[in-house]
CSV table of C-alpha atoms and ligand atoms in Angstrom, one decimal:
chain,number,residue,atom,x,y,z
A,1,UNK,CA,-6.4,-18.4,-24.3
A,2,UNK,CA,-4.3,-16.3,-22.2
A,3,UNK,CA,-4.6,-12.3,-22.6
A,4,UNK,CA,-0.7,-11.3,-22.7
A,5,UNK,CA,-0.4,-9.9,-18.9
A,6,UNK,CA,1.4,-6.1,-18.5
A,7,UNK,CA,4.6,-6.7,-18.0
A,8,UNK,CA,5.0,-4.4,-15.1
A,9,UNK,CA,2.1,-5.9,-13.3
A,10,UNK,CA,2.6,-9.4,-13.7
A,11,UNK,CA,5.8,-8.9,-12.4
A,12,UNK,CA,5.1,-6.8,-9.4
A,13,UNK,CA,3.0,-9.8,-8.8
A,14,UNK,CA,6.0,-12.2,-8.7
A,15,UNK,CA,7.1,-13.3,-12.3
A,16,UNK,CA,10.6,-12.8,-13.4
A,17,UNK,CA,10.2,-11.1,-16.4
A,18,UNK,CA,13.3,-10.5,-18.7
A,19,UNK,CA,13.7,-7.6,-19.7
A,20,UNK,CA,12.4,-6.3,-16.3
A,21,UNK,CA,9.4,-3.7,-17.1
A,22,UNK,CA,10.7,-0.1,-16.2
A,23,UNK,CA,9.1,3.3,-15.1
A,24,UNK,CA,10.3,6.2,-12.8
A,25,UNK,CA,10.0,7.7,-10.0
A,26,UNK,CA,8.7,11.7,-10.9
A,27,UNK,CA,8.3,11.1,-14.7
A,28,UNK,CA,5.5,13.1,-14.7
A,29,UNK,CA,7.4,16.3,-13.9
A,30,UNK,CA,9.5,19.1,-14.4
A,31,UNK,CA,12.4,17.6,-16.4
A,32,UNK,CA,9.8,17.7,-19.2
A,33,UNK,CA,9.0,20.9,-21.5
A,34,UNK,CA,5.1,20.0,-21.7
A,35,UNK,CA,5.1,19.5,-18.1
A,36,UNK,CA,6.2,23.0,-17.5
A,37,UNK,CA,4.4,24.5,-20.3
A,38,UNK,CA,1.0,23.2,-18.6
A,39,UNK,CA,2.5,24.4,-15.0
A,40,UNK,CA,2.4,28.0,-16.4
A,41,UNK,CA,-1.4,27.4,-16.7
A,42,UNK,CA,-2.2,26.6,-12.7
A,43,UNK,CA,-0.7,26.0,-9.5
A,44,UNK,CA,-0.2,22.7,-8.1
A,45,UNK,CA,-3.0,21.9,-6.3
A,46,UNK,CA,-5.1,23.1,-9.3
A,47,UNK,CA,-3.2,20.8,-11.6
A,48,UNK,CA,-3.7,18.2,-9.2
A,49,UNK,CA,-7.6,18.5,-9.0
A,50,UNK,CA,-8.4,19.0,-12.9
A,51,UNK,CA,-8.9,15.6,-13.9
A,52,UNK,CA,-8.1,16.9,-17.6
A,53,UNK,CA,-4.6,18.5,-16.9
A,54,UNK,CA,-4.3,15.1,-14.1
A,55,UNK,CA,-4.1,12.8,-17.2
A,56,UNK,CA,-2.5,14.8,-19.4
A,57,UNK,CA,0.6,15.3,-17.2
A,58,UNK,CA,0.4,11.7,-16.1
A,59,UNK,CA,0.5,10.7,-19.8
A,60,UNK,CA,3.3,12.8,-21.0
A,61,UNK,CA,6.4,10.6,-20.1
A,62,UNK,CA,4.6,7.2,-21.5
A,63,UNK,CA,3.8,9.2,-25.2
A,64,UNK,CA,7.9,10.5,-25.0
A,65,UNK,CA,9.1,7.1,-23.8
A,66,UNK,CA,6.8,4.5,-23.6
A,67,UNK,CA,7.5,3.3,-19.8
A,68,UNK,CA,5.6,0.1,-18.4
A,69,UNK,CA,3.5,2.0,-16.0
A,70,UNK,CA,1.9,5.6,-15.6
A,71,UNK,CA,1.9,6.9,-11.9
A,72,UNK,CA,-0.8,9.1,-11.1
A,73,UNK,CA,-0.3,12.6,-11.4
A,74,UNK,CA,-1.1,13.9,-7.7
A,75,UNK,CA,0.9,14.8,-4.6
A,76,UNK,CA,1.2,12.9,-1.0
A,77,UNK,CA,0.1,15.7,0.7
A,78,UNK,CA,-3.4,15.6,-0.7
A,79,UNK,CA,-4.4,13.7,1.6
A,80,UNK,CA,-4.1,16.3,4.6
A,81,UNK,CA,-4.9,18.3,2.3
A,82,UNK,CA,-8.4,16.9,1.9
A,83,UNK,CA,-8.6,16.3,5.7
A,84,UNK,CA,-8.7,20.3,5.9
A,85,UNK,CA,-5.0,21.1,6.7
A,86,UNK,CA,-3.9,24.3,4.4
A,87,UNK,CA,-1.5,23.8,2.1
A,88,UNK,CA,0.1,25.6,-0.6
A,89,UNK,CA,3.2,25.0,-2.8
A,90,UNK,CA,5.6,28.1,-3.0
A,91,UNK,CA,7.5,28.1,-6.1
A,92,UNK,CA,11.3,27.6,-5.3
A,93,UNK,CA,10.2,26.4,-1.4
A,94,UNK,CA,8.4,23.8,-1.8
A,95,UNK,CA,5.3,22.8,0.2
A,96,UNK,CA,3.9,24.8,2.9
A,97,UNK,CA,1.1,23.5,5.4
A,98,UNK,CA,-0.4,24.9,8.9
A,99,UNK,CA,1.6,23.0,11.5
A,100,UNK,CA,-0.5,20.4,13.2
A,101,UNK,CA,1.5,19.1,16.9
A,102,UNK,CA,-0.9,19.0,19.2
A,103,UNK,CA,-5.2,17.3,19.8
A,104,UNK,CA,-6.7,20.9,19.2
A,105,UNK,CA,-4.8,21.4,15.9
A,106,UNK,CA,-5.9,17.7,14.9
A,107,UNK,CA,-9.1,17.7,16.1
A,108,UNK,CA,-9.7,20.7,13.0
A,109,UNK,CA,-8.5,18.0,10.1
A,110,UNK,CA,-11.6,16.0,9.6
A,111,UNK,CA,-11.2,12.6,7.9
A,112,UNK,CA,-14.6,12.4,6.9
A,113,UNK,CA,-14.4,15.2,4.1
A,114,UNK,CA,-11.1,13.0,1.8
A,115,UNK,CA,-13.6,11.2,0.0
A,116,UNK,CA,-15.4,14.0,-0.8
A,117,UNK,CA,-12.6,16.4,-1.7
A,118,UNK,CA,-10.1,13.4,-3.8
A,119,UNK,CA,-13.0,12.5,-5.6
A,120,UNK,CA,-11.4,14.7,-9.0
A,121,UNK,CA,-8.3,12.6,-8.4
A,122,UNK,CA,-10.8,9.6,-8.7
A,123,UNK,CA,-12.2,10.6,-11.6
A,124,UNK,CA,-8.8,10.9,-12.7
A,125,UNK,CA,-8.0,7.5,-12.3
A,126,UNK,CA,-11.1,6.3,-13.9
A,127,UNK,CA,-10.2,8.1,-17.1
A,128,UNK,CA,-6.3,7.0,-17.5
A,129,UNK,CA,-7.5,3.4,-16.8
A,130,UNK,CA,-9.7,3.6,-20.3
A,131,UNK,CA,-7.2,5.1,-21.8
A,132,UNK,CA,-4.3,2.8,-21.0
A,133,UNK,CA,-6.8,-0.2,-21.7
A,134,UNK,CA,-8.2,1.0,-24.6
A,135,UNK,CA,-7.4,0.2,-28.2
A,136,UNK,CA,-5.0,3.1,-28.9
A,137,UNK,CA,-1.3,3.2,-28.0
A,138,UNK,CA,0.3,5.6,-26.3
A,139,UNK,CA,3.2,7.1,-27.7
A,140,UNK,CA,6.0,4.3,-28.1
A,141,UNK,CA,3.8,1.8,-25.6
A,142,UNK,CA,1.8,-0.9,-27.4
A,143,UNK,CA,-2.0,-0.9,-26.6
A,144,UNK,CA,-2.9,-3.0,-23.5
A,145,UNK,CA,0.6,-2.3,-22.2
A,146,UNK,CA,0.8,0.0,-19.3
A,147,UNK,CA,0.0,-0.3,-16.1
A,148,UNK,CA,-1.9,2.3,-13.9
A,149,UNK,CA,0.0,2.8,-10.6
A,150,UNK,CA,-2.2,5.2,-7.7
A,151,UNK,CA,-0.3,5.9,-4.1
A,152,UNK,CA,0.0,7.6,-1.3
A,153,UNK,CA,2.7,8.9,1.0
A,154,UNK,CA,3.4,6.3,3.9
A,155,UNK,CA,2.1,8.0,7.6
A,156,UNK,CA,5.6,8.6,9.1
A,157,UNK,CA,6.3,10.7,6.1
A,158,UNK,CA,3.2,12.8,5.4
A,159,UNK,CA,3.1,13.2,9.4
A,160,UNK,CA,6.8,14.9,8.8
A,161,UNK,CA,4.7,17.5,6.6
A,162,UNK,CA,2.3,17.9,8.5
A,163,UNK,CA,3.8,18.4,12.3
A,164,UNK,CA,7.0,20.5,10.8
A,165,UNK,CA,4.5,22.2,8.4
A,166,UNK,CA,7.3,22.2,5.3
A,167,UNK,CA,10.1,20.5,4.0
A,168,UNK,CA,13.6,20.1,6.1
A,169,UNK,CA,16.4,18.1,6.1
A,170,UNK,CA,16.2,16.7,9.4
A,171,UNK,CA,12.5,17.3,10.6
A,172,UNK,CA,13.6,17.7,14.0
A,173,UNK,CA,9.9,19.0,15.3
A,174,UNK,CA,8.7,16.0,14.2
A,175,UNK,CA,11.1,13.9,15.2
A,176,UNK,CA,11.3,15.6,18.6
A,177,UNK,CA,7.5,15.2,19.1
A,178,UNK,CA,7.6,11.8,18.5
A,179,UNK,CA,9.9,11.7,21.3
A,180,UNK,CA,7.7,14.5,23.6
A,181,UNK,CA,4.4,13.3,23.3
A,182,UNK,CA,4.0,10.0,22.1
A,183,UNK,CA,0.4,10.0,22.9
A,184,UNK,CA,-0.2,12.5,20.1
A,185,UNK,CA,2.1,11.2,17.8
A,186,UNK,CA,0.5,7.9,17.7
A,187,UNK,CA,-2.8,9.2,17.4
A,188,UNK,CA,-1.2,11.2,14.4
A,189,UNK,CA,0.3,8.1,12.5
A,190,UNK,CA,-3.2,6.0,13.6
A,191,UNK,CA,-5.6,8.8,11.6
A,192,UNK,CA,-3.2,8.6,8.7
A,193,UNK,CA,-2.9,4.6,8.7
A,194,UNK,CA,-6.7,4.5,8.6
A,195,UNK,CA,-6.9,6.9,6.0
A,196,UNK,CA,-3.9,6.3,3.8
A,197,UNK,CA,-5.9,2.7,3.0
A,198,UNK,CA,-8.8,4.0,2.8
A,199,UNK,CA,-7.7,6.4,-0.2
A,200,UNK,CA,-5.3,3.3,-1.5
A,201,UNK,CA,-8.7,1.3,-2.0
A,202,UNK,CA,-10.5,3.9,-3.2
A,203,UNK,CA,-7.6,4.5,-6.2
A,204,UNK,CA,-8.1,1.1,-6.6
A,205,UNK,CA,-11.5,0.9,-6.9
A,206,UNK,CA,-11.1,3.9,-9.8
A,207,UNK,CA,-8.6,1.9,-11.6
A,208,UNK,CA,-5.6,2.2,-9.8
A,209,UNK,CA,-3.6,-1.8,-10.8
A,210,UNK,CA,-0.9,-1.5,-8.0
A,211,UNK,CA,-0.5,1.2,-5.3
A,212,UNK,CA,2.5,2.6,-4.3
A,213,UNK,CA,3.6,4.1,-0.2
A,214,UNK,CA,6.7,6.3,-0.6
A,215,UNK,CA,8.0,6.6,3.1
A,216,UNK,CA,10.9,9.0,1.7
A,217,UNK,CA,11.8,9.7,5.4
A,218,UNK,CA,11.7,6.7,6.9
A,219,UNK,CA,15.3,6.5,7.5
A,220,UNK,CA,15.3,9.4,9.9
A,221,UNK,CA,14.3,6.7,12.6
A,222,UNK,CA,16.4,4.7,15.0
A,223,UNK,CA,14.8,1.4,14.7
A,224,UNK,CA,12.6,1.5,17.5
A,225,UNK,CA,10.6,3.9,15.8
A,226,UNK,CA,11.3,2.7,12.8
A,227,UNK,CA,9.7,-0.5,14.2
A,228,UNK,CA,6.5,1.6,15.2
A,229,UNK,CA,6.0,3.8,12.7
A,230,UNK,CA,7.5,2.8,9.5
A,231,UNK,CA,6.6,-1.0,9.6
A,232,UNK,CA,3.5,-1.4,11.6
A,233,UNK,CA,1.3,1.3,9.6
A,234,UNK,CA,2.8,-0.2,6.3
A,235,UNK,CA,1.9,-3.6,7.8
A,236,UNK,CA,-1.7,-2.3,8.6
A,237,UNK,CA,-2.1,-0.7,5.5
A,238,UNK,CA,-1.1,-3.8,3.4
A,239,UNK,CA,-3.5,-5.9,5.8
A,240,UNK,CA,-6.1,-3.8,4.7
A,241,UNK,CA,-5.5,-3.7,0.8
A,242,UNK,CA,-5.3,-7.2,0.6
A,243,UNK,CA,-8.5,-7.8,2.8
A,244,UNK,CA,-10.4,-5.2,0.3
A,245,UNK,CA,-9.0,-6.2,-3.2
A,246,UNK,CA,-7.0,-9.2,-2.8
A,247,UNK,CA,-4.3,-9.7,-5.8
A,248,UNK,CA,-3.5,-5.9,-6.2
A,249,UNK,CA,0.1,-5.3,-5.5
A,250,UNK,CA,1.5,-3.0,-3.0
A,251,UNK,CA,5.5,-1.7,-3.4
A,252,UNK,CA,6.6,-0.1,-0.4
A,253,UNK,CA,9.2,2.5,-0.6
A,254,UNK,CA,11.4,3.0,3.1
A,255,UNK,CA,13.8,4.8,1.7
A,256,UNK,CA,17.1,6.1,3.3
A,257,UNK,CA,16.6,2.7,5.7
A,258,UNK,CA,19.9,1.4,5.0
A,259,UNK,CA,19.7,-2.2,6.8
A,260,UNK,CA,16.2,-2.0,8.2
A,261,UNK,CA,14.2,-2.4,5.0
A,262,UNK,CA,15.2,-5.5,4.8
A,263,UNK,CA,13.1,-5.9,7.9
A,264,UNK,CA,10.7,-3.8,6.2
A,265,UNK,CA,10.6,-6.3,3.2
A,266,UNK,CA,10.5,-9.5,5.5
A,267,UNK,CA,7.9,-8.2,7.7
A,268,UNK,CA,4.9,-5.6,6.3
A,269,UNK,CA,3.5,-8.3,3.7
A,270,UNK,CA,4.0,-5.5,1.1
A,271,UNK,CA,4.6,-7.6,-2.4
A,272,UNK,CA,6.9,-5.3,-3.9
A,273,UNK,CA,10.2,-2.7,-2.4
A,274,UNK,CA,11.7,0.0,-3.5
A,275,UNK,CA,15.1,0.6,-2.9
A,276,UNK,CA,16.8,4.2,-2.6
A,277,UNK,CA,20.1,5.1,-4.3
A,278,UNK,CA,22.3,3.7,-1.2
A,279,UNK,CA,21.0,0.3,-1.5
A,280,UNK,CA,22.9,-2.8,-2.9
A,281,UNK,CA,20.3,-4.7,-4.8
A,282,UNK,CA,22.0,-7.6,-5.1
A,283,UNK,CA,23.0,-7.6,-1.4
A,284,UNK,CA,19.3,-7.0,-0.3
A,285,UNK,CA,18.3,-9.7,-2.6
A,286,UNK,CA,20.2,-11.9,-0.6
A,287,UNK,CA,18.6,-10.9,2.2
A,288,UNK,CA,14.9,-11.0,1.7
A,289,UNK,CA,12.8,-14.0,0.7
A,290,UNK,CA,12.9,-14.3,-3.7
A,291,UNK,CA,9.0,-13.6,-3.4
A,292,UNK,CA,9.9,-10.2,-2.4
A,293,UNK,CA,9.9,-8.8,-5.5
A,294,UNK,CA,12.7,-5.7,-6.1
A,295,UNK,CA,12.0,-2.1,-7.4
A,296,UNK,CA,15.5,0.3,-8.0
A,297,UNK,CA,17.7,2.0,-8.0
A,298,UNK,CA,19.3,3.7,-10.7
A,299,UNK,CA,21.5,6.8,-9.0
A,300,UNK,CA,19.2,9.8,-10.7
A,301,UNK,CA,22.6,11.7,-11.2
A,302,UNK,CA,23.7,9.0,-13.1
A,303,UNK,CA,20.7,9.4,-15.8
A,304,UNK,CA,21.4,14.0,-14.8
A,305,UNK,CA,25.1,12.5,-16.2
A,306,UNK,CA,24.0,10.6,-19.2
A,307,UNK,CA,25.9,8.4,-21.6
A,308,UNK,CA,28.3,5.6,-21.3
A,309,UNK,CA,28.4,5.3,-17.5
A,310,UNK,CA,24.6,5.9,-17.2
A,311,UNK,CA,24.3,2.9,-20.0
A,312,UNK,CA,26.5,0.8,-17.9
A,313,UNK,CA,25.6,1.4,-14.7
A,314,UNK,CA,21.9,0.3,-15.7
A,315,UNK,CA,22.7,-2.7,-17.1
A,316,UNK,CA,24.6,-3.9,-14.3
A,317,UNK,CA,21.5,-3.6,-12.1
A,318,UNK,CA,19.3,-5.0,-14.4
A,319,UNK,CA,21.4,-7.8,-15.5
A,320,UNK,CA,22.2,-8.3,-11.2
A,321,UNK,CA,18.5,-8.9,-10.8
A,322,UNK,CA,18.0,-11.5,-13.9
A,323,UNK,CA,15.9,-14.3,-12.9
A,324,UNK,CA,14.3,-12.7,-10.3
A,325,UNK,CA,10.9,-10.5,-10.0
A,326,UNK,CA,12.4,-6.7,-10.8
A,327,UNK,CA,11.0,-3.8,-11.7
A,328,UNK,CA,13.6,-1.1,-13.4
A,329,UNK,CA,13.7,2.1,-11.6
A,330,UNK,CA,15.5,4.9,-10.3
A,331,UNK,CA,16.4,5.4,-6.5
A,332,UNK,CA,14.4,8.5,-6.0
A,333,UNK,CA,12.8,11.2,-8.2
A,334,UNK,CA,14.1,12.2,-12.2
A,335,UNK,CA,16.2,15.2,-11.1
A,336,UNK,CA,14.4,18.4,-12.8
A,337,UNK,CA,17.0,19.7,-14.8
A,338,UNK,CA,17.3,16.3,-16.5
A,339,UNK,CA,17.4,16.1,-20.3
A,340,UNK,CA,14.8,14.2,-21.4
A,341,UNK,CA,16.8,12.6,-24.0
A,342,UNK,CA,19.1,10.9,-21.5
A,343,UNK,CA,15.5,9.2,-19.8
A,344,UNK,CA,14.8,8.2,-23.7
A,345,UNK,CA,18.5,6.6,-23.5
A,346,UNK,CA,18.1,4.9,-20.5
A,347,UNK,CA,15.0,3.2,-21.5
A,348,UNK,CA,16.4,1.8,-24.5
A,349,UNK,CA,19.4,0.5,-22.9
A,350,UNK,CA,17.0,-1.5,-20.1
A,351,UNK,CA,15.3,-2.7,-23.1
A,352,UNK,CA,18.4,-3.7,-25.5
A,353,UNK,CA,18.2,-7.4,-24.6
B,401,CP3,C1,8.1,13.8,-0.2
B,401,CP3,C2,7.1,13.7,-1.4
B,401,CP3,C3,6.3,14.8,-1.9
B,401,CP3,N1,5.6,14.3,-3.0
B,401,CP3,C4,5.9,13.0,-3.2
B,401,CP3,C5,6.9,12.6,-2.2
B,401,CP3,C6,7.5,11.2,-2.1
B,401,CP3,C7,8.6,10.9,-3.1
B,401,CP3,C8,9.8,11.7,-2.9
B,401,CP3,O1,10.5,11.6,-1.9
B,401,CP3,O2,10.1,12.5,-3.8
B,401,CP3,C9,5.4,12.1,-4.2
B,401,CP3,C10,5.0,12.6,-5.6
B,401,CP3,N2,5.0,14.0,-6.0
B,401,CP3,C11,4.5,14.0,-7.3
B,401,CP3,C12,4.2,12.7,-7.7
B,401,CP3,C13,3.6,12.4,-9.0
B,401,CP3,C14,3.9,11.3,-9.9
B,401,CP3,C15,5.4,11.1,-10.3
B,401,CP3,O3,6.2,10.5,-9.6
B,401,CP3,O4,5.7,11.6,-11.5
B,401,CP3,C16,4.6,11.8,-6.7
B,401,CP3,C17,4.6,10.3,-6.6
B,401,CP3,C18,4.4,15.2,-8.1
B,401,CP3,C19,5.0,16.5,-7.7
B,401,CP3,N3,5.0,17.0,-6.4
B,401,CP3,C20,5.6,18.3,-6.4
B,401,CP3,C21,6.0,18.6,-7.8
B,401,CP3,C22,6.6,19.8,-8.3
B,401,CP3,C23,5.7,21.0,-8.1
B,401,CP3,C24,5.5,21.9,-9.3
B,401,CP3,O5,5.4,21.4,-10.5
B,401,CP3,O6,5.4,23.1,-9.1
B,401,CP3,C25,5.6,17.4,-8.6
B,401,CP3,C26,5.7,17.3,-10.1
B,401,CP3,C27,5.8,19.2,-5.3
B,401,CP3,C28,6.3,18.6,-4.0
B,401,CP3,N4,5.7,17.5,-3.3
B,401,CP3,C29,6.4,17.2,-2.2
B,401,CP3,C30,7.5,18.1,-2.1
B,401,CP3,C31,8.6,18.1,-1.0
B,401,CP3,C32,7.4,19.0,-3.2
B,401,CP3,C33,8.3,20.1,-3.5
B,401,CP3,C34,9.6,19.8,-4.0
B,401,CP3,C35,9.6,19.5,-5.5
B,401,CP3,O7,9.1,20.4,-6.2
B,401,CP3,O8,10.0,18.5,-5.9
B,401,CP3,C36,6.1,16.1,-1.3
């Protein structure tokens, strides 16, 4: 007797399924009226740290639609966060943190208190995992269905947080103090490998099935850097996942990396990549061995758009990646002013086989 696998994480761990399992990227978010209705009640880092409204938000999508896997409801920058670097999210600007660029500044973030501080986000995990194993379905999803997904943001691109101290389009402090004092820099991206696997494991260890490093800013690098800090920590991290809980899947996300994540998916040992918007699936397929298994990359405009073209442009890329291991995605985050009914559409279309 075989228990009948989740088809998301049997595939992230190398079967071709058909039709690929599908999630994405921000479905626990703004696009949807509950979400915003609970966002009235407490600010971000509240909603993040309230294990009752953490499941809650993280379910929402998976009763509406039913997707193959439920990504933690959290943030990437709870992890300096925890370490002691302040941090608040300013409706309209997004996040806003106390720079950190030199030794003094780091020396006051203390690695040793993120246990401490993420265990809500732990217990978190530990409650979404009973529920998506237990005996009652969620919303369109059959019981036994859905797979939990925990992660993290990858070191180059929490560091870009951190050092710049908000969002930007370019993160030129960062970038240029990469270039200043490398000394610093690497210490920077060293505390934040460590760490970012440490708090991988521990999501796995609550429940977490697969964990997920978005690197959104990866591509900012010539491929030096990209070399150093993009592949080596996501190479480290991986190492150290699969020394703790062998057999848990890792998807690495470099996105905006144009060529170089196919070095990325040859050479960080991560089992499954995500592919941004730009990328041609079928191209990078090519390219990388057919263990590799693929994650993307539905244009989010395209699902903004809705109708026939979305419908066609999403089975092109899932029919593309029959036969091999593919999980159905989009190439970044559901855009907020999305209607929800065109997400409902799309997952039906991916399913219609
Ligand atoms: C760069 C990055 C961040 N956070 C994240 C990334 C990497 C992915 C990407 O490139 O989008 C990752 C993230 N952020 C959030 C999740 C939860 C799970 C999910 O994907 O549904 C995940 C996986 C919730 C969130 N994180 C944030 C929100 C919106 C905040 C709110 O509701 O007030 C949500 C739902 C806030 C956030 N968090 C961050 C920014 C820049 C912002 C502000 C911009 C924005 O609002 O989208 C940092």
């Amino acid at each position: 007797m075989t228990a009948t696998r989740k088809p998301l994480l049997a595939t992230l761990l190398g079967e071709a399924t058909w039709p690929p399992p599908v999630w994405l990227m921000r479905q626990a978010g703004r696009f949807l009226p509950e979400f915003r209705a609970l966002r009235e009640k407490a600010d971000f880092i509240t909603r993040c740290m309230t294990p009752d409204m953490a499941v809650e938000i993280t379910l929402q999508p998976i009763r509406r639609f039913g997707m193959d896997g439920a990504i933690l409801f959290s943030d990437i920058l709870i992890l300096p966060w925890a370490m002691g670097q302040s941090l608040e999210f300013v409706p309209g600007r997004g996040p806003v943190l106390g720079a950190v660029r030199s030794q003094a500044d780091l020396d006051r973030l203390d690695p040793g208190r993120v246990a401490q501080a993420v265990e809500p986000v732990m217990q978190t995990l530990r409650r979404l995992r009973a529920i998506v194993d237990g005996p009652e379905a969620i919303g369109p999803a059959r019981p036994g269905q859905v797979t939990l997904i925990g992660f993290a943001g990858a070191p180059f691109t929490v560091a870009c947080y951190m050092v710049e101290g908000h969002g930007s389009r370019e993160f030129e402090e960062t970038r240029k103090l990469a270039y200043t004092d490398p000394a610093f820099f690497d210490r920077l991206i060293d505390l934040l490998t460590t760490s970012t696997a440490d708090m991988l494991c521990a999501q796995i260890e609550a429940g977490a099935e697969a964990v997920m490093l978005f690197d959104s800013w990866s591509g900012l690098l010539p491929p030096s850097q990209f070399r150093k800090h993009v592949i080596e920590p996501a190479k480290r991290i991986t190492a150290i996942i699969n020394a703790r809980h062998p057999g848990v899947p890792v998807i690495g996300f470099p996105r905006l990396a144009g060529l170089m994540a196919v070095e990325y998916g040859r050479e960080t040992g991560v089992n499954a990549m995500a592919l941004d918007t730009g990328a041609d699936m079928k191209a990078v397929a090519d390219k990388v061995p057919g263990t590799l298994v693929l994650q993307g990359n539905l244009d989010p405009i395209r699902v903004l758009a809705g109708g026939e073209g979305m419908r066609t442009e999403a089975r092109a890329i899932r029919d593309a990646m029959k036969g091999r291991p593919h999980v159905f995605n989009l190439g970044h985050g559901v855009i907020p002013t999305t209607p929800p009914e065109h997400v409902g559409d799309l997952i039906k279309t991916i399913r219609e086989v």
